[in-house]
Short mmCIF file of C-alpha atoms and ligand atoms in Angstrom, two decimals:
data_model
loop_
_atom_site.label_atom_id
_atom_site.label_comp_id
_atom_site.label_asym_id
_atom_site.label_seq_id
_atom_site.Cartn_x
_atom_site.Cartn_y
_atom_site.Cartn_z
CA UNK A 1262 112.41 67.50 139.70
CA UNK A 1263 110.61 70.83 141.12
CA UNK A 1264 110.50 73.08 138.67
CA UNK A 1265 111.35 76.92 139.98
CA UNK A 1266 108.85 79.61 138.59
CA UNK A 1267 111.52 82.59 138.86
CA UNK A 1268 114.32 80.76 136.82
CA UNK A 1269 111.73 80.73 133.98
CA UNK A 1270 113.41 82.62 131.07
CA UNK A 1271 111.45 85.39 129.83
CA UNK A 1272 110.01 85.23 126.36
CA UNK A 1273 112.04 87.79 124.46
CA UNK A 1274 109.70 90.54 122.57
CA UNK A 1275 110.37 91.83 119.02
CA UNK A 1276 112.24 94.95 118.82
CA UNK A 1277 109.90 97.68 118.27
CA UNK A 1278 109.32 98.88 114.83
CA UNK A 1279 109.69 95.41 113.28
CA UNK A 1280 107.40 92.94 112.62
CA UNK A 1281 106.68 89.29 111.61
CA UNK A 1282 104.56 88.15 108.58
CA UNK A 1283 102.71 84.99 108.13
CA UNK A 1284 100.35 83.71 105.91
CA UNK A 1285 97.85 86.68 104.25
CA UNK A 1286 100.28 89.99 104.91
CA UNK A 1287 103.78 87.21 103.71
CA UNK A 1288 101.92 86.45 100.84
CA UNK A 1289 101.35 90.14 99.87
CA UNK A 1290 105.12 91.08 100.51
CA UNK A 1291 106.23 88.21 98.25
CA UNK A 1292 103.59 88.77 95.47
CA UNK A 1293 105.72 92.06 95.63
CA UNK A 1294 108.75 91.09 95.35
CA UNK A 1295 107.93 88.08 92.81
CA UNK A 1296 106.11 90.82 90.08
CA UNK A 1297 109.08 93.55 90.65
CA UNK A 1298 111.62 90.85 89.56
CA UNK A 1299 109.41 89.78 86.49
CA UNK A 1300 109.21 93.62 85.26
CA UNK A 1301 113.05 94.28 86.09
CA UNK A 1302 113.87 91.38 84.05
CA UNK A 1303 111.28 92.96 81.41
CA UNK A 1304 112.94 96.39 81.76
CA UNK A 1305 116.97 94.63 81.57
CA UNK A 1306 117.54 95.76 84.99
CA UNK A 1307 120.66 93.22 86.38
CA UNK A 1308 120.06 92.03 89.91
CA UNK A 1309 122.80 93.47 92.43
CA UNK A 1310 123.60 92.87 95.96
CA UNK A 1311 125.05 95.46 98.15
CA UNK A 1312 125.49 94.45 102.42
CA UNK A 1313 123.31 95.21 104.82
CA UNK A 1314 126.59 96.70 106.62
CA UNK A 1315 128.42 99.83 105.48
CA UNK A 1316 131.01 101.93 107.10
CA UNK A 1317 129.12 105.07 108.27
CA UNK A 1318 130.66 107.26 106.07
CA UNK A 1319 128.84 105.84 103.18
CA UNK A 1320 125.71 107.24 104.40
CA UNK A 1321 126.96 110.11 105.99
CA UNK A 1322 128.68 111.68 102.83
CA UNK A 1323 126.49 110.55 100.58
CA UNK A 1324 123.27 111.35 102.25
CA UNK A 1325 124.64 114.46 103.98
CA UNK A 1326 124.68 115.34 107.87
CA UNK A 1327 121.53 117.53 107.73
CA UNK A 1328 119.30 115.09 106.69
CA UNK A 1329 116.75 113.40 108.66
CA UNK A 1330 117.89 110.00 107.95
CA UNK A 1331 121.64 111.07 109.08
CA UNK A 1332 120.95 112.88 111.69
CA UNK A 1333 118.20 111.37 114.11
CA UNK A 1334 117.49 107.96 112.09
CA UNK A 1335 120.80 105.48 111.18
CA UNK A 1336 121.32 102.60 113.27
CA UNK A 1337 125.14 103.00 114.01
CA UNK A 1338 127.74 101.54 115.98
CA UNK A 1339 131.28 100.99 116.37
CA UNK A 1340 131.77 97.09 115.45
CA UNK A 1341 134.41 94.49 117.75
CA UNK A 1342 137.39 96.53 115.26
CA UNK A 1343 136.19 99.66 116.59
CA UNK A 1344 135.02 100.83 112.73
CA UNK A 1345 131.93 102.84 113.10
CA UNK A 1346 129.03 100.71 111.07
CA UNK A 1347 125.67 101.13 109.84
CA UNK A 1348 122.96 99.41 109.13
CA UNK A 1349 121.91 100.86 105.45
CA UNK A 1350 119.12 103.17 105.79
CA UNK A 1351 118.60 103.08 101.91
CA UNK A 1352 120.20 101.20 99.02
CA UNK A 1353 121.52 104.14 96.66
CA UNK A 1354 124.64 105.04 98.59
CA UNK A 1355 125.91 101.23 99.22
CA UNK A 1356 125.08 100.79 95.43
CA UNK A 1357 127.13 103.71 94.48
CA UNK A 1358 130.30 102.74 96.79
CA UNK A 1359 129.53 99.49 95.19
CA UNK A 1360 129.99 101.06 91.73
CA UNK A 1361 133.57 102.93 92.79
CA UNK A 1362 135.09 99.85 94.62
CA UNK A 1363 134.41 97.41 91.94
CA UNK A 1364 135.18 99.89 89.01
CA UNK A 1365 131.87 99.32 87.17
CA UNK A 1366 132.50 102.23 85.53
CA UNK A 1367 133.16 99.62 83.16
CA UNK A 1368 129.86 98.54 82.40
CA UNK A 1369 128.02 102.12 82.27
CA UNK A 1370 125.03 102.83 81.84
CA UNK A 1371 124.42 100.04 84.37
CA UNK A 1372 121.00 99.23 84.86
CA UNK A 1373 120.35 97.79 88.50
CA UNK A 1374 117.53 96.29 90.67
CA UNK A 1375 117.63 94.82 94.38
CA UNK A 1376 115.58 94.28 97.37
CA UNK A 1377 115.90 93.61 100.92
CA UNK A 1378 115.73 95.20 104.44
CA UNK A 1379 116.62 98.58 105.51
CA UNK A 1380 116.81 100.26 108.99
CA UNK A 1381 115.74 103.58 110.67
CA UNK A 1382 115.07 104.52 114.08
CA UNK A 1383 111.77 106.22 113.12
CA UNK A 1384 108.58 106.56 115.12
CA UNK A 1385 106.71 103.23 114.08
CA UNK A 1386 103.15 103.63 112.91
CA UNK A 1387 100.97 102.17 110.12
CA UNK A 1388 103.03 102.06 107.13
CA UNK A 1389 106.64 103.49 108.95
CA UNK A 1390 108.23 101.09 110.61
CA UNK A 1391 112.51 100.32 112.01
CA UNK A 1392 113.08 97.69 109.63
CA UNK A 1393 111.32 98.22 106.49
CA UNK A 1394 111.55 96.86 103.44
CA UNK A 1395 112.22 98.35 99.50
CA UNK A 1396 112.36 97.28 96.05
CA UNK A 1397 114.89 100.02 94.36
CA UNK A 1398 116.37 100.47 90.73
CA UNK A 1399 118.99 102.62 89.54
CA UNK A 1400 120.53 103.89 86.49
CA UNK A 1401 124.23 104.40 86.78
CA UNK A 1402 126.39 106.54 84.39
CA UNK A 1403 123.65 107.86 82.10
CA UNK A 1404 122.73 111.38 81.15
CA UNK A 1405 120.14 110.75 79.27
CA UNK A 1406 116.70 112.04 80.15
CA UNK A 1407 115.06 108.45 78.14
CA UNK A 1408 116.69 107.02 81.75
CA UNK A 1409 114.79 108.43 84.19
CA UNK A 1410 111.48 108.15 82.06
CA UNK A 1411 112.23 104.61 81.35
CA UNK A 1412 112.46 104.25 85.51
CA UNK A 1413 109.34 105.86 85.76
CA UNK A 1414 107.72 103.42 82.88
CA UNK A 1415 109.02 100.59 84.65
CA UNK A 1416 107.56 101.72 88.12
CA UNK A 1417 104.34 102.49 86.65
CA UNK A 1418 104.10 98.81 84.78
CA UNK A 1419 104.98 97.47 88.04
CA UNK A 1420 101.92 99.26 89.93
CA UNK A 1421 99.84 98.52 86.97
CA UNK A 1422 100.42 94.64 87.48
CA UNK A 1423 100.78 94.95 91.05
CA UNK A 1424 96.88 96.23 90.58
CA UNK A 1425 97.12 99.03 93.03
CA UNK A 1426 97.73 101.97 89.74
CA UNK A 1427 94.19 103.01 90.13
CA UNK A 1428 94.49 105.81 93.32
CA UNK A 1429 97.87 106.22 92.43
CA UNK A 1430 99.14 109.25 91.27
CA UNK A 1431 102.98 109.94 89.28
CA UNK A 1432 104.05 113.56 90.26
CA UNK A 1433 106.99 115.06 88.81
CA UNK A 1434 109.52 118.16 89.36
CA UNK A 1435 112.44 119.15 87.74
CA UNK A 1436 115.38 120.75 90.01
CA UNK A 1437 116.97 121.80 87.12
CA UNK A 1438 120.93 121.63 86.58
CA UNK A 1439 123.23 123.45 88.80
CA UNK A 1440 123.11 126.51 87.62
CA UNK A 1441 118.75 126.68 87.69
CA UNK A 1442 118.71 124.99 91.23
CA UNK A 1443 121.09 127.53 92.83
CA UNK A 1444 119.64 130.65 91.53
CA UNK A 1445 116.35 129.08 92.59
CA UNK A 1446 117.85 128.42 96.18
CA UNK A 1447 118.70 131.67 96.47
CA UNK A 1448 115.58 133.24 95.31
CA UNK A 1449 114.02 130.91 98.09
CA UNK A 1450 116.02 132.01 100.85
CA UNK A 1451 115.16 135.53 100.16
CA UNK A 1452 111.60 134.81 100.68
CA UNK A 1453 111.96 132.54 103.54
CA UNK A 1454 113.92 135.14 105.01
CA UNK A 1455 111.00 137.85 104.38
CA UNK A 1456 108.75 135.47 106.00
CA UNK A 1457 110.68 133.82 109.09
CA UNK A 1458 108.20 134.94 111.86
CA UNK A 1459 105.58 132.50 109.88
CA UNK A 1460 108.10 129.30 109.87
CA UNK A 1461 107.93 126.26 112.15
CA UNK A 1462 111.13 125.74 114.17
CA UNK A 1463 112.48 122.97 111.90
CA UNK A 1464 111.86 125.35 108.98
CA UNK A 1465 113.79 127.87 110.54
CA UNK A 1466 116.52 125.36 111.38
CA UNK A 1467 116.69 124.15 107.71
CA UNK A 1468 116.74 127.41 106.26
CA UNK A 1469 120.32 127.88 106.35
CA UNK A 1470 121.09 124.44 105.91
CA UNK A 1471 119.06 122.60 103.23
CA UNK A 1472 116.37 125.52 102.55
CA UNK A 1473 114.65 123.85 99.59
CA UNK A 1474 113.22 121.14 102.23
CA UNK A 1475 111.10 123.89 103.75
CA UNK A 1476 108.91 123.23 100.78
CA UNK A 1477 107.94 119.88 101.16
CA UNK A 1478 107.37 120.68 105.16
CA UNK A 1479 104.36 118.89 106.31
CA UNK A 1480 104.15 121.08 108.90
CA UNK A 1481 100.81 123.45 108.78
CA UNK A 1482 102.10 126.20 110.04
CA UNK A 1483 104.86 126.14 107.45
CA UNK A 1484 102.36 125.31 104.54
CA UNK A 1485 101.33 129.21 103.74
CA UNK A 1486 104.65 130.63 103.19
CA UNK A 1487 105.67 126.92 101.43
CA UNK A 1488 102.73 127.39 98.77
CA UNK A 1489 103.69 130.99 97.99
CA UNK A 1490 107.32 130.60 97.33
CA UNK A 1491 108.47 131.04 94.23
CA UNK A 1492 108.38 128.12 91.48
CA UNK A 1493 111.87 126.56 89.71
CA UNK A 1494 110.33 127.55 86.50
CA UNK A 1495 111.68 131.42 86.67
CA UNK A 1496 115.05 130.03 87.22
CA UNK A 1497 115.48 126.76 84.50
CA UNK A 1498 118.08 127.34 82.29
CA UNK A 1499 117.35 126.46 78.81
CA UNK A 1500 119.11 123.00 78.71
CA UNK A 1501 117.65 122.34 82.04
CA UNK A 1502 113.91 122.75 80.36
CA UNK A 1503 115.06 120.77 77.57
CA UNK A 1504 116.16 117.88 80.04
CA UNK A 1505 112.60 117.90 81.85
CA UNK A 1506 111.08 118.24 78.62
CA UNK A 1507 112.69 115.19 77.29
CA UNK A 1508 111.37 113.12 80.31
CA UNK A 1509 107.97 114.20 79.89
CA UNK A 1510 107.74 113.39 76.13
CA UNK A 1511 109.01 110.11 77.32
CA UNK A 1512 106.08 109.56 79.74
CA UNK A 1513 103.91 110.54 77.55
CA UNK A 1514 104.58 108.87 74.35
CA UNK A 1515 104.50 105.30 76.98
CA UNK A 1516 101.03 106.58 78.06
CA UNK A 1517 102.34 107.27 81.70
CA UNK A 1518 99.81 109.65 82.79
CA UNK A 1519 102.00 112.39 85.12
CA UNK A 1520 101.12 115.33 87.28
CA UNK A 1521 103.78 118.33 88.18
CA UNK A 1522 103.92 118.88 91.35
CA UNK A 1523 106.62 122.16 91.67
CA UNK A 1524 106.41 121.81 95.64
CA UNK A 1525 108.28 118.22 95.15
CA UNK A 1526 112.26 118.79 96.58
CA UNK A 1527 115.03 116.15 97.19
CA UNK A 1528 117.19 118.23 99.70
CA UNK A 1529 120.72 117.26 99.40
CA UNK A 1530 123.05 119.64 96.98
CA UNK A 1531 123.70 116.37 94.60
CA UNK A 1532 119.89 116.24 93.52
CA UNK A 1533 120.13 117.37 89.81
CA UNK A 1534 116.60 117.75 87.48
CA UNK A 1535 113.84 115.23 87.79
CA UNK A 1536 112.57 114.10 91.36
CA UNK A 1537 109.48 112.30 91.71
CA UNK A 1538 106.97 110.60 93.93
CA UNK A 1539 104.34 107.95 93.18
CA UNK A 1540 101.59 108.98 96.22
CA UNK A 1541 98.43 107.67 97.12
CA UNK A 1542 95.48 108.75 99.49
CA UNK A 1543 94.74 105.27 100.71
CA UNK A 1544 97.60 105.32 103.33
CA UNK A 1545 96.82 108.09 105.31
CA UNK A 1546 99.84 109.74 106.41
CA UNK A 1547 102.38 107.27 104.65
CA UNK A 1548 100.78 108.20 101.27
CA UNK A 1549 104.22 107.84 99.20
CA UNK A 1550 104.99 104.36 97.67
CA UNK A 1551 107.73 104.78 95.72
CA UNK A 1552 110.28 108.12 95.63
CA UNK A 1553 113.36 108.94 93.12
CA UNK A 1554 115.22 111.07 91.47
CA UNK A 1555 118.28 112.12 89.51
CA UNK A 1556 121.56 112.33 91.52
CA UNK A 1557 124.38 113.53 88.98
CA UNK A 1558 126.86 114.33 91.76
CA UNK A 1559 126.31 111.68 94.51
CA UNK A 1560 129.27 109.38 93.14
CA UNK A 1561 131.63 112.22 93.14
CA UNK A 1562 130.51 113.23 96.23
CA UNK A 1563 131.88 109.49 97.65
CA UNK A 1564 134.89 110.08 96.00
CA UNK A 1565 134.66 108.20 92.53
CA UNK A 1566 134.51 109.83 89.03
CA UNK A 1567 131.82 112.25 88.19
CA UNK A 1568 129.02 109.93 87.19
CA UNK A 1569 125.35 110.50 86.20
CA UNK A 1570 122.77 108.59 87.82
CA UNK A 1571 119.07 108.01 88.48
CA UNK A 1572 116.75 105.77 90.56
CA UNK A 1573 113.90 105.06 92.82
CA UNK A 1574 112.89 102.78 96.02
CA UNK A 1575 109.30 101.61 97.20
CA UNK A 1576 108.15 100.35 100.03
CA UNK A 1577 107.41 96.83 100.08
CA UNK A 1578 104.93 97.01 102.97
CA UNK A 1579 103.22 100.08 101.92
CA UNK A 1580 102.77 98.43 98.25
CA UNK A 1581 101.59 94.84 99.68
CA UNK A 1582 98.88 97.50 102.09
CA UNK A 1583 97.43 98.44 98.81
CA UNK A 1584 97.30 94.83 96.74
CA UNK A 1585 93.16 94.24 97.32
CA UNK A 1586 93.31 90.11 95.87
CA UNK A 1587 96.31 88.46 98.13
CA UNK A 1588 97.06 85.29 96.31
CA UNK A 1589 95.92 82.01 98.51
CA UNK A 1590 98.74 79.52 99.08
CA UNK A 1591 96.20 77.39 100.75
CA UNK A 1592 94.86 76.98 97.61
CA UNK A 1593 95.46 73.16 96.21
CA UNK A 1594 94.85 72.17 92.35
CA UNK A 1595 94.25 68.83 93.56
CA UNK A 1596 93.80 67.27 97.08
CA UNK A 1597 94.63 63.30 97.63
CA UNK A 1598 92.64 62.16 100.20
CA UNK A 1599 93.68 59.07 102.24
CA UNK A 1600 90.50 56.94 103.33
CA UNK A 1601 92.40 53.92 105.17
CA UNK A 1602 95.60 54.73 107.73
CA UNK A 1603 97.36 51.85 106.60
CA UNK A 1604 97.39 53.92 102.81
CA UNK A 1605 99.26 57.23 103.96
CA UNK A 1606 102.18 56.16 102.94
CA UNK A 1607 100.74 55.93 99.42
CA UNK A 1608 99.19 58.88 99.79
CA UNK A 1609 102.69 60.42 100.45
CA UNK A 1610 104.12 59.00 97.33
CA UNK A 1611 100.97 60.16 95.51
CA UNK A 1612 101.39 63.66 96.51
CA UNK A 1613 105.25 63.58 95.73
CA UNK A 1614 104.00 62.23 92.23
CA UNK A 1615 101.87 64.78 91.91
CA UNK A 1616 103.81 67.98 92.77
CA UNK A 1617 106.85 66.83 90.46
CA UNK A 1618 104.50 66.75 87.71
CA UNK A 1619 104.04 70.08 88.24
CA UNK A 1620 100.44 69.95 90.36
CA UNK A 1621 100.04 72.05 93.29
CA UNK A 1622 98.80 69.35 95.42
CA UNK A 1623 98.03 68.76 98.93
CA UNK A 1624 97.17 65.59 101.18
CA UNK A 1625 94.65 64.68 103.85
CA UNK A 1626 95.47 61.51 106.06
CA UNK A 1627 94.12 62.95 109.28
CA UNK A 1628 91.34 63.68 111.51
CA UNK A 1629 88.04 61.79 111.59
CA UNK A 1630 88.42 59.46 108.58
CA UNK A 1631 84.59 60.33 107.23
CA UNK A 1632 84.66 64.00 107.16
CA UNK A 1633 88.33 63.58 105.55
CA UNK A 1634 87.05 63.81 101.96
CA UNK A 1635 84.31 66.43 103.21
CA UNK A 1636 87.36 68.29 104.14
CA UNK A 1637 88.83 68.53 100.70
CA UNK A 1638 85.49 69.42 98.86
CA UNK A 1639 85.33 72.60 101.07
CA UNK A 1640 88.76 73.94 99.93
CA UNK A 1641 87.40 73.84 96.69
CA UNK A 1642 90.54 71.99 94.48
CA UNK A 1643 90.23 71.38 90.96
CA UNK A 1644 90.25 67.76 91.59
CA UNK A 1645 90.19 65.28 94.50
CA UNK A 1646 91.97 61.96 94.67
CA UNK A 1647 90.53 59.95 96.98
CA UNK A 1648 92.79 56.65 97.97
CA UNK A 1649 91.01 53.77 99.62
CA UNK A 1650 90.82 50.16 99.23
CA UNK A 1651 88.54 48.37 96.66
CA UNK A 1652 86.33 45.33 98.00
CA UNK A 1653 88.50 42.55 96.85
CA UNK A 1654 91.29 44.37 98.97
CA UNK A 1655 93.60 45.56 96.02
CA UNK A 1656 94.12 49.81 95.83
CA UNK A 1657 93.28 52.25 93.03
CA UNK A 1658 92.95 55.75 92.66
CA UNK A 1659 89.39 57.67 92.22
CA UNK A 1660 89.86 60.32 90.73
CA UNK A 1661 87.13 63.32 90.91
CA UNK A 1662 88.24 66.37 88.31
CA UNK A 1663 86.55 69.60 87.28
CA UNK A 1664 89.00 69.94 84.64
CA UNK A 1665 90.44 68.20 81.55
CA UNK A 1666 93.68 70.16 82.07
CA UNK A 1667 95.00 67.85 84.69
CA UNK A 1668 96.76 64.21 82.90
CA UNK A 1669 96.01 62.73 86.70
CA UNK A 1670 95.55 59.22 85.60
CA UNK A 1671 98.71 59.52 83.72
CA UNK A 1672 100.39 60.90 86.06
CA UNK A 1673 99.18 58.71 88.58
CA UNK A 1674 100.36 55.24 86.68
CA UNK A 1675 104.23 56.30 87.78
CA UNK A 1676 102.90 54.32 90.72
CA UNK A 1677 102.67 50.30 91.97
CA UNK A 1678 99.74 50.49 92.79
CA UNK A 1679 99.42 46.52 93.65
CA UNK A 1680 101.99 46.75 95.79
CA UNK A 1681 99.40 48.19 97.77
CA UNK A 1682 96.66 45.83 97.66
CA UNK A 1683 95.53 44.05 101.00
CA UNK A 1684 97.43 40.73 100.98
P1 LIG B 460 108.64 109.35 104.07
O1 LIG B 460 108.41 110.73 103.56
O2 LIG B 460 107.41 108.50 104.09
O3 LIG B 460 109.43 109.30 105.36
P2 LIG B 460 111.10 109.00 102.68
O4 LIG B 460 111.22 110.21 101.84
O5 LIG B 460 111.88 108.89 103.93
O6 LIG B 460 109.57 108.67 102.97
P3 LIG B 460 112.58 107.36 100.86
O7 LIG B 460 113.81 107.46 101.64
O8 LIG B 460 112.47 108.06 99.57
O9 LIG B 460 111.34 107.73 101.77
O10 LIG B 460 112.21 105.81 100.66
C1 LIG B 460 111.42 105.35 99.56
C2 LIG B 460 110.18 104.61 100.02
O11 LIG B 460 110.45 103.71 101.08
C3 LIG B 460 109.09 105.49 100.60
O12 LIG B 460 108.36 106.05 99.57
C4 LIG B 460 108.28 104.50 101.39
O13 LIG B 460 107.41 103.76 100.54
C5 LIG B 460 109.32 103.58 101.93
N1 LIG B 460 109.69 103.93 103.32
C6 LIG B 460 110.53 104.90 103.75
N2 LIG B 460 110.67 104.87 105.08
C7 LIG B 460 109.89 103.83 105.52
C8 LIG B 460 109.61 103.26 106.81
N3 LIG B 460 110.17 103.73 107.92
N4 LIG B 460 108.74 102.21 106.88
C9 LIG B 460 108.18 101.71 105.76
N5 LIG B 460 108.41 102.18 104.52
C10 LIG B 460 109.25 103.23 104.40
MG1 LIG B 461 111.47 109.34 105.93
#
């Protein structure tokens, strides 16, 4: 048969933004994942599931149209039913429709953790990227300021046995309650409106829409009249210092070392008291690992009862960046290594014996059959079993161990070994 060059399908490329892991970067993403779900469990955080898929609304009236996420970064489209879908740019909406369509009212305070994939049509660079990945917890129908500090316990522990705390730093603001944050707003619009020559275009955009984000701009030119504006302090209400208070004490008698940091804003009208950020240095640009904050009104806002709430999301790939000792998979307690073709059978059973008994074991019954045990003592095991026949033609292990831990020989006997031998 000739075979026709231009009928060659073309190898599809990954959409851009996304990427595939293997081996070193995989193993930092699911040392990750693995230590989060140990300290949830720690913390009494109850796994959830929300879908990838939510009807648009979710995000658009919980996260609200001005936002940057809303408004240049969903991935949305109208679905074979002609329902206008979205792939979730964050968890906390989905887990707060969750909450009103399943009436877990029920259970409050509910004490959540999940992980999985989440999608924005961002500009990909080191550490931002379409599909992304975050760990997130959440505290539903709690008031209590002992909520958000235990979040910001457990999220410390976490970095601390991730090993990436050092570098990392917890800063902390309080938006106060309603009545703080809007006198504040307004006291910020008046001097944003005394400066506007000396705003960035997006600044000037956001002053009448979401004015507090104009603090947090990263934009230089915005950064003079940012730093001067006035402070939330002026503005707290008593019970609204109390609150912040509370959280602080809370840090601080769980030795959570904590910075304020009054330029810190979460935009959107349902942001009530603390907001926080867990930053670092060592990721240039994408210096953020994990963000969060109290959002008192966002469950009302989606139409369900009036329900306080707190949480927080990291990002898997820009915690995995920072992990220094990736764990080695390659890495085999003991190696059984097959010195005669005619035993890899054997070998296979011995390596099935093996791993049941709980050894991380791995086999070698290929390549050049002298360097084959050469092979193992490179990969430095704990142990080698080497398998090869005996001079009167019958089969037994030899076993080579560094340590006492390992019951090999024991282990070992679950097999026949004569019905081996060379007949
Ligand atoms: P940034 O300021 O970096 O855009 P954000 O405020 O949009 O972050 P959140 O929505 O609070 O971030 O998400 C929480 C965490 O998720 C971030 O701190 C970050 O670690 C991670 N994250 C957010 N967007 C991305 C992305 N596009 N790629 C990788 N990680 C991301
Ligand atoms: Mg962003």
């Amino acid at each position: 048969m000739s075979k026709d060059k231009s009928a060659r399908i073309p190898t599809p490329q990954a959409v851009r933004g996304t990427q595939d892991m293997l081996g070193d970067f995989a193993d930092r993403f699911a040392y990750v994942v693995e230590t989060f779900e140990r300290v949830r469990r720690l913390y009494g955080f109850k796994r959830i599931e929300v879908p990838v898929i939510e009807p648009t609304a979710v995000f658009a009236r919980s996260l609200g149209e001005t936002t940057d996420v809303v408004s240049k970064e969903m991935y949305s489209f109208e679905d074979r039913g002609g329902e206008s879908i979205t792939l979730r740019p964050e968890f906390t909406a989905g887990i707060a429709r969750a909450y009103i369509t399943n009436g877990w009212q029920q259970f409050a305070p509910l004490k959540v953790a999940t992980h999985g994939p989440l999608f924005r049509y961002e500009r990909p660079q080191k550490g931002r990227y379409r599909q992304f990945h975050q760990l997130d917890a959440e505290v539903l129908g709690s008031d209590s300021p002992l909520a958000d500090a235990e979040l910001l316990v457990f999220a410390d522990q976490l970095l601390k046995e991730l090993g990436i705390s050092e570098g990392v730093t917890l800063t902390l603001n309080t938006l106060g309650d309603a009545a703080s944050r809007d006198a504040w707003r307004a006291a910020l619009v008046g001097h944003f409106e005394a400066h506007r020559g000396d705003l960035s275009e997006d600044s000037l955009a956001r002053l009448d829409k979401n004015p507090l984000r104009i603090l947090d701009s990263k934009d230089p030119k915005d950064r003079p009249v940012a730093d001067s504006a006035p402070d939330i302090d002026a503005y707290l209400t008593g019970e609204a210092q109390d609150f912040f208070g509370a959280v602080t004490a809370g840090l601080d008698v769980a030795g959570v070392a904590w910075e304020r940091n009054a330029r810190l804003v979460r935009g959107l009208d349902y942001y009530r008291h603390t907001a926080f950020e867990f930053v670092t240095d060592r990721l240039g640009a994408q210096g953020t690992v994990i963000g969060g904050g109290r959002y008192d009104g966002l469950i009302e806002t989606l139409g369900g009862p009036p329900t306080a709430a707190v949480g927080w999301a990291g990002g898997i790939e820009r915690l995995a960046m920072l992990i220094d000792e990736p764990s080695s998979p390659d890495r085999a307690d003991f190696i059984v290594v097959v010195e005669d073709d005619q035993l890899e059978m054997v070998g296979f059973e011995a390596l099935s014996v093996l791993r049941r008994a709980g050894v991380k074991a791995d086999l070698i019954a290929s390549g050049s059959i002298k360097k084959r045990f050469d092979r193992a003592v490179k990969r430095s095991p704990d142990g080698i079993v080497t398998l090869g026949f005996n001079d009167n033609g019958t089969v037994s292990p030899r076993i080579r161990s560094a340590s006492e831990l390992y019951q090999i020989e024991e282990i070992l006997k679950a097999i026949d070994w004569r019905a081996w031998d060379r007949s």
